[in-house]
Tab-separated table of C-alpha atoms in Angstrom:
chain	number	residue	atom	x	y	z
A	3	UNK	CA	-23.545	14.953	81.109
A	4	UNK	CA	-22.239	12.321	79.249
A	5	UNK	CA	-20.535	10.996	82.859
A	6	UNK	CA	-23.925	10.604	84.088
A	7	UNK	CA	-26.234	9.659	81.638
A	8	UNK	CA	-27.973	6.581	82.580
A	9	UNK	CA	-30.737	6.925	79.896
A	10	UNK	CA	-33.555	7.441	83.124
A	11	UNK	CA	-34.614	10.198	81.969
A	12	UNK	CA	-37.108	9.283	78.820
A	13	UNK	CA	-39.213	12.669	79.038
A	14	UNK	CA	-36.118	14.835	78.916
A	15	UNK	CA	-34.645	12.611	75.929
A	16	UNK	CA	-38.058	12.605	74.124
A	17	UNK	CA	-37.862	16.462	74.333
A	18	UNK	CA	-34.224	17.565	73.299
A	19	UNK	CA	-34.935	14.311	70.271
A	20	UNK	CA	-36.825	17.865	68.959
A	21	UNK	CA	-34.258	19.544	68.548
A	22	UNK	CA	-30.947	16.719	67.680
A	23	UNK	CA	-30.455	18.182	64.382
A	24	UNK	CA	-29.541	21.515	65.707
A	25	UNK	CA	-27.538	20.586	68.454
A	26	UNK	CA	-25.460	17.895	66.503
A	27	UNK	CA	-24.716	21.230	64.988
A	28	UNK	CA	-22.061	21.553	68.140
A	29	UNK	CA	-18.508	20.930	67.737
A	30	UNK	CA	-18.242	18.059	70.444
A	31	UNK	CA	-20.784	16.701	68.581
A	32	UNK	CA	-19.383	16.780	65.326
A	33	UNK	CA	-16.450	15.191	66.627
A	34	UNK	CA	-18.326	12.363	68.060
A	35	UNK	CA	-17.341	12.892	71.893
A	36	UNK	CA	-20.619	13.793	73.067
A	37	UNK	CA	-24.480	12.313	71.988
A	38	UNK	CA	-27.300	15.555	71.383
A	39	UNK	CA	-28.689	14.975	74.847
A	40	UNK	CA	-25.478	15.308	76.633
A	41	UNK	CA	-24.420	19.111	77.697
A	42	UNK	CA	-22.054	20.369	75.325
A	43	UNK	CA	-19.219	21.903	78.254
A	44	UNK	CA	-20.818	21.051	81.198
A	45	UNK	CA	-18.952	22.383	84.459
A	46	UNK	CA	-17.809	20.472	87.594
A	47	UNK	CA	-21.018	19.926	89.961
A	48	UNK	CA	-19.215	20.127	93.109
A	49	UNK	CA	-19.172	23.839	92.759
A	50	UNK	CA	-22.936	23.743	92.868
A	51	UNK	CA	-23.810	21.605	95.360
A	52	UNK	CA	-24.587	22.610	99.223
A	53	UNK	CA	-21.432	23.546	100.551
A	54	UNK	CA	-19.040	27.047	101.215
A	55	UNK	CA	-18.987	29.190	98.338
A	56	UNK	CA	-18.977	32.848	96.961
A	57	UNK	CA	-21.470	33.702	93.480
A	58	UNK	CA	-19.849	36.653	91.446
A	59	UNK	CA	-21.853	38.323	89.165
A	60	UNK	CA	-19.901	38.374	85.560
A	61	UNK	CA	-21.449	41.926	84.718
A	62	UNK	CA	-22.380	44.107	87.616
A	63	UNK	CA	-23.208	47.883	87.422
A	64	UNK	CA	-21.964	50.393	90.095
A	65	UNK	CA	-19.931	47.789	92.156
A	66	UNK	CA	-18.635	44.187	91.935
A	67	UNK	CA	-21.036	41.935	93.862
A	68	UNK	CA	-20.192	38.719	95.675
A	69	UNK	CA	-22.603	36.991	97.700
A	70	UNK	CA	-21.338	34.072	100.413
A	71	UNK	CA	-23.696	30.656	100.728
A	72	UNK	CA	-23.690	27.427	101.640
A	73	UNK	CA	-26.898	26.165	99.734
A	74	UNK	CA	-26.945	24.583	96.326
A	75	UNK	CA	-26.256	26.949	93.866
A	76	UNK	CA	-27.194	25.855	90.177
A	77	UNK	CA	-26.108	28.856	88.284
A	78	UNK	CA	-26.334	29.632	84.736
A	79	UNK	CA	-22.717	31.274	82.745
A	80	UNK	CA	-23.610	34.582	83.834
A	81	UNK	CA	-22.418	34.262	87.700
A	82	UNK	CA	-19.121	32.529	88.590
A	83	UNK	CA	-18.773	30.230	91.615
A	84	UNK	CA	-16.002	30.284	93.707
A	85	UNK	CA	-14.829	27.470	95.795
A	86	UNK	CA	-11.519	27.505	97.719
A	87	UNK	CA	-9.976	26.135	100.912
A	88	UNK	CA	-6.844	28.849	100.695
A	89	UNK	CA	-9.097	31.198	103.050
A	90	UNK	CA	-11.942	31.142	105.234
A	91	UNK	CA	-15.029	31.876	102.572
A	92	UNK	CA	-16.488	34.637	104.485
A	93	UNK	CA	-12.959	36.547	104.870
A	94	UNK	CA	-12.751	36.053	101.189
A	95	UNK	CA	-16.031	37.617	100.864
A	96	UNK	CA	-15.368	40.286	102.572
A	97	UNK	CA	-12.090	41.079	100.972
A	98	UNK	CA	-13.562	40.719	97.562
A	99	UNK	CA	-16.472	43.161	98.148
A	100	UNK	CA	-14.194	45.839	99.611
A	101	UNK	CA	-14.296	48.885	98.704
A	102	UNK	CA	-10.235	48.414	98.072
A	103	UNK	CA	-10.969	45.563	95.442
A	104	UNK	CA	-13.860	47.419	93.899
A	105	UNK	CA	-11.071	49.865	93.178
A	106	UNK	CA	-8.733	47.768	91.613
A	107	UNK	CA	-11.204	45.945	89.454
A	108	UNK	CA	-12.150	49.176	87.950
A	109	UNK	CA	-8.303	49.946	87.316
A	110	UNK	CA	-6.605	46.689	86.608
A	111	UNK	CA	-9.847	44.621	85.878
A	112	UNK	CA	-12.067	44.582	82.990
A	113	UNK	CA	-14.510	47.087	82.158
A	114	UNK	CA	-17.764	47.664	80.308
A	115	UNK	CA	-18.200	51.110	80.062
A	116	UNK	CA	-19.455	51.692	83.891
A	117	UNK	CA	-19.792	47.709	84.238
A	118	UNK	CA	-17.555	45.384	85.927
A	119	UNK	CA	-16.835	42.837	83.678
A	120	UNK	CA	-15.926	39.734	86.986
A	121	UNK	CA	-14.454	36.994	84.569
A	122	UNK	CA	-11.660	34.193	85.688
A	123	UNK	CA	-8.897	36.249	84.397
A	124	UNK	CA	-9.220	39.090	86.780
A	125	UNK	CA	-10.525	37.278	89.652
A	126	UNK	CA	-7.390	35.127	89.763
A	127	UNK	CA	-5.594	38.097	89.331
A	128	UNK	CA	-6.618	40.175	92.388
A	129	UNK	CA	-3.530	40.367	94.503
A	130	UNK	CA	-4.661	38.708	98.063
A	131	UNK	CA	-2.505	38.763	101.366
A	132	UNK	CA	-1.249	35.730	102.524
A	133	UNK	CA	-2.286	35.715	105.568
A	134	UNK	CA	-2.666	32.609	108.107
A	135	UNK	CA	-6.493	31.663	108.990
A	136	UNK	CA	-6.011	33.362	112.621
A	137	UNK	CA	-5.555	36.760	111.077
A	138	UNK	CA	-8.246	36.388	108.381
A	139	UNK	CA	-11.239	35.816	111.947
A	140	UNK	CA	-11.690	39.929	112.236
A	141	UNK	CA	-13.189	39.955	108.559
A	142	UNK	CA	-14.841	36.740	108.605
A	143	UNK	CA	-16.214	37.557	111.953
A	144	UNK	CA	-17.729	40.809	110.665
A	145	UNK	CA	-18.758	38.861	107.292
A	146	UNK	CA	-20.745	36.918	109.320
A	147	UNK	CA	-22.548	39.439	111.622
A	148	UNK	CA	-23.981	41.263	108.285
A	149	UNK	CA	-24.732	37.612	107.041
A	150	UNK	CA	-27.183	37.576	110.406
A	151	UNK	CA	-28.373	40.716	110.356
A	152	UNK	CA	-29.438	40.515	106.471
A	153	UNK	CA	-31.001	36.785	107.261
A	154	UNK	CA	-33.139	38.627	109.805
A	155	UNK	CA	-33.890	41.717	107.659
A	156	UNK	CA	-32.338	41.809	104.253
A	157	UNK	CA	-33.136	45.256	104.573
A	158	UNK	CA	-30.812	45.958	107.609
A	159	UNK	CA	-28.236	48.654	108.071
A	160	UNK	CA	-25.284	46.791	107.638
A	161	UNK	CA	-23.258	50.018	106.088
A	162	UNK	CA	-21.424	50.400	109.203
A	163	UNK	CA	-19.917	46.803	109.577
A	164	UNK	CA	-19.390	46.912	105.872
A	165	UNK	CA	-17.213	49.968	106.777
A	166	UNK	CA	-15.078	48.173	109.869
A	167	UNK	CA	-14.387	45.717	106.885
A	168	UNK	CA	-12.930	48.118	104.669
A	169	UNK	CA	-10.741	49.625	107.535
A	170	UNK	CA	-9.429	46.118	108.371
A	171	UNK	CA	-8.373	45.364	104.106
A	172	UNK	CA	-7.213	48.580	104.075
A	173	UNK	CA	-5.044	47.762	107.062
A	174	UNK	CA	-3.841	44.489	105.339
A	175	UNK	CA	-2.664	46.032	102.413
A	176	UNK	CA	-1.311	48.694	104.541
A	177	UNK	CA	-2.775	51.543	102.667
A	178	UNK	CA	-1.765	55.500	104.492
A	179	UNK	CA	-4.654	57.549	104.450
A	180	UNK	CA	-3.958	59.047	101.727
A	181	UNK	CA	-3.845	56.151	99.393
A	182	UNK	CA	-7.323	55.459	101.199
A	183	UNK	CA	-8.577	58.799	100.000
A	184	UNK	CA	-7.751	57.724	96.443
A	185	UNK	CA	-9.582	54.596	96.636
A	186	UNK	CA	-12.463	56.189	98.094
A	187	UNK	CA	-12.857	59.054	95.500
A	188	UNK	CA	-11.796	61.875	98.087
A	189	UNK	CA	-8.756	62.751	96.262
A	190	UNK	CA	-6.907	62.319	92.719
C-alpha cells in the first residue's frame, strides 16, 4: 500500500514496472494519490491477520456460509471478513448460519437467482438480539463443539448440534412453532 511501501521489494517493483502503463490507467492514479505499484483500494489488514473472525462467502449457492477462525486470513473481494467485539465470534457464527438467518437473507437479502448474494448492505442489516455475553455462551458453546468435532474429522456428523443451535435462535427471536414451520419450509 502506499502506507507501507518502503521500496524493499525490487523483484515485485521490477514486475508490476510491466505493466505501469495500464495500471496508471486507475483513477487514484490519475489523480496522483497513489504510484502504479501501490494497491489501488487496498483494505484494512487487521481484518486479515491471526485473530477472531468470521469469512462470508459473497455468492453462495443453497445456503449462506460463514466459517469462524482465528488464523490469518488473506482473502481476495469475493469473501467478506467480519471482525467485531459486539458478540462473542462463535455465537455470531452460529446465529449467522442459522437456519432462521438463511431465511431472512433469502427474503429481505439479496438474491441471485438461487444464490445468496452476502454483501455489506445486508449483513449489517440482519436484525441481531441484543443480548448480554452471558446469554450468547449456549450458542457459542455449541459453535465450538462442531468447531472440535470438524478439526478432528471435517467429515463429522455435526447435523445434530447444528440443530440445538437453531432451536436456541429460534428461541431468541421467540419464534411459535408455527413461524418455525415457515422458516423451515414445512408450511406456507
Amino acid at each position: 500500500t502506499k502506507q507501507n511501501w518502503a521500496d524493499d521489494a525490487p523483484t515485485l517493483k521490477s514486475h508490476l514496472y510491466k505493466y505501469r502503463e495500464i495500471m496508471e490507467q486507475r483513477r487514484e492514479n490519475q489523480n496522483g494519490r497513489i504510484s502504479y505499484m501501490h494497491l489501488h483500494w487496498p483494505r484494512d489488514e487487521h481484518f486479515f491477520v491471526p485473530g477472531e473472525k468470521i469469512l462470508a462467502v459473497r455468492k453462495s449457492v443453497g445456503h449462506p456460509i460463514f466459517a469462524y477462525t482465528t488464523k490469518a486470513a488473506y482473502v481476495m473481494m469475493a469473501v467478506n471478513v467480519i471482525k467485531t467485539n459486539r458478540w462473542d465470534m462463535r455465537y455470531l457464527t452460529g446465529v449467522l448460519n442459522s437456519t432462521l438467518v438463511a431465511y431472512w437473507l433469502r427474503h429481505k437479502g439479496k438474491m441471485q437467482g438461487e444464490n445468496y448474494q452476502i454483501d455489506k448492505e445486508p449483513l449489517l442489516a440482519i436484525p441481531l438480539p441484543d443480548i448480554g455475553k452471558l446469554e450468547q455462551l449456549p450458542i457459542s458453546d455449541l459453535v465450538s463443539k462442531v468447531l472440535d468435532a470438524k478439526k478432528v474429522d471435517p467429515d463429522a456428523d455435526t447435523s445434530a448440534m447444528e440443530s440445538e443451535i437453531d432451536a436456541l435462535v429460534y428461541k431468541l427471536y421467540g419464534l411459535t412453532d408455527e413461524e418455525i414451520a415457515v422458516v423451515e419450509g414445512k408450511k406456507n
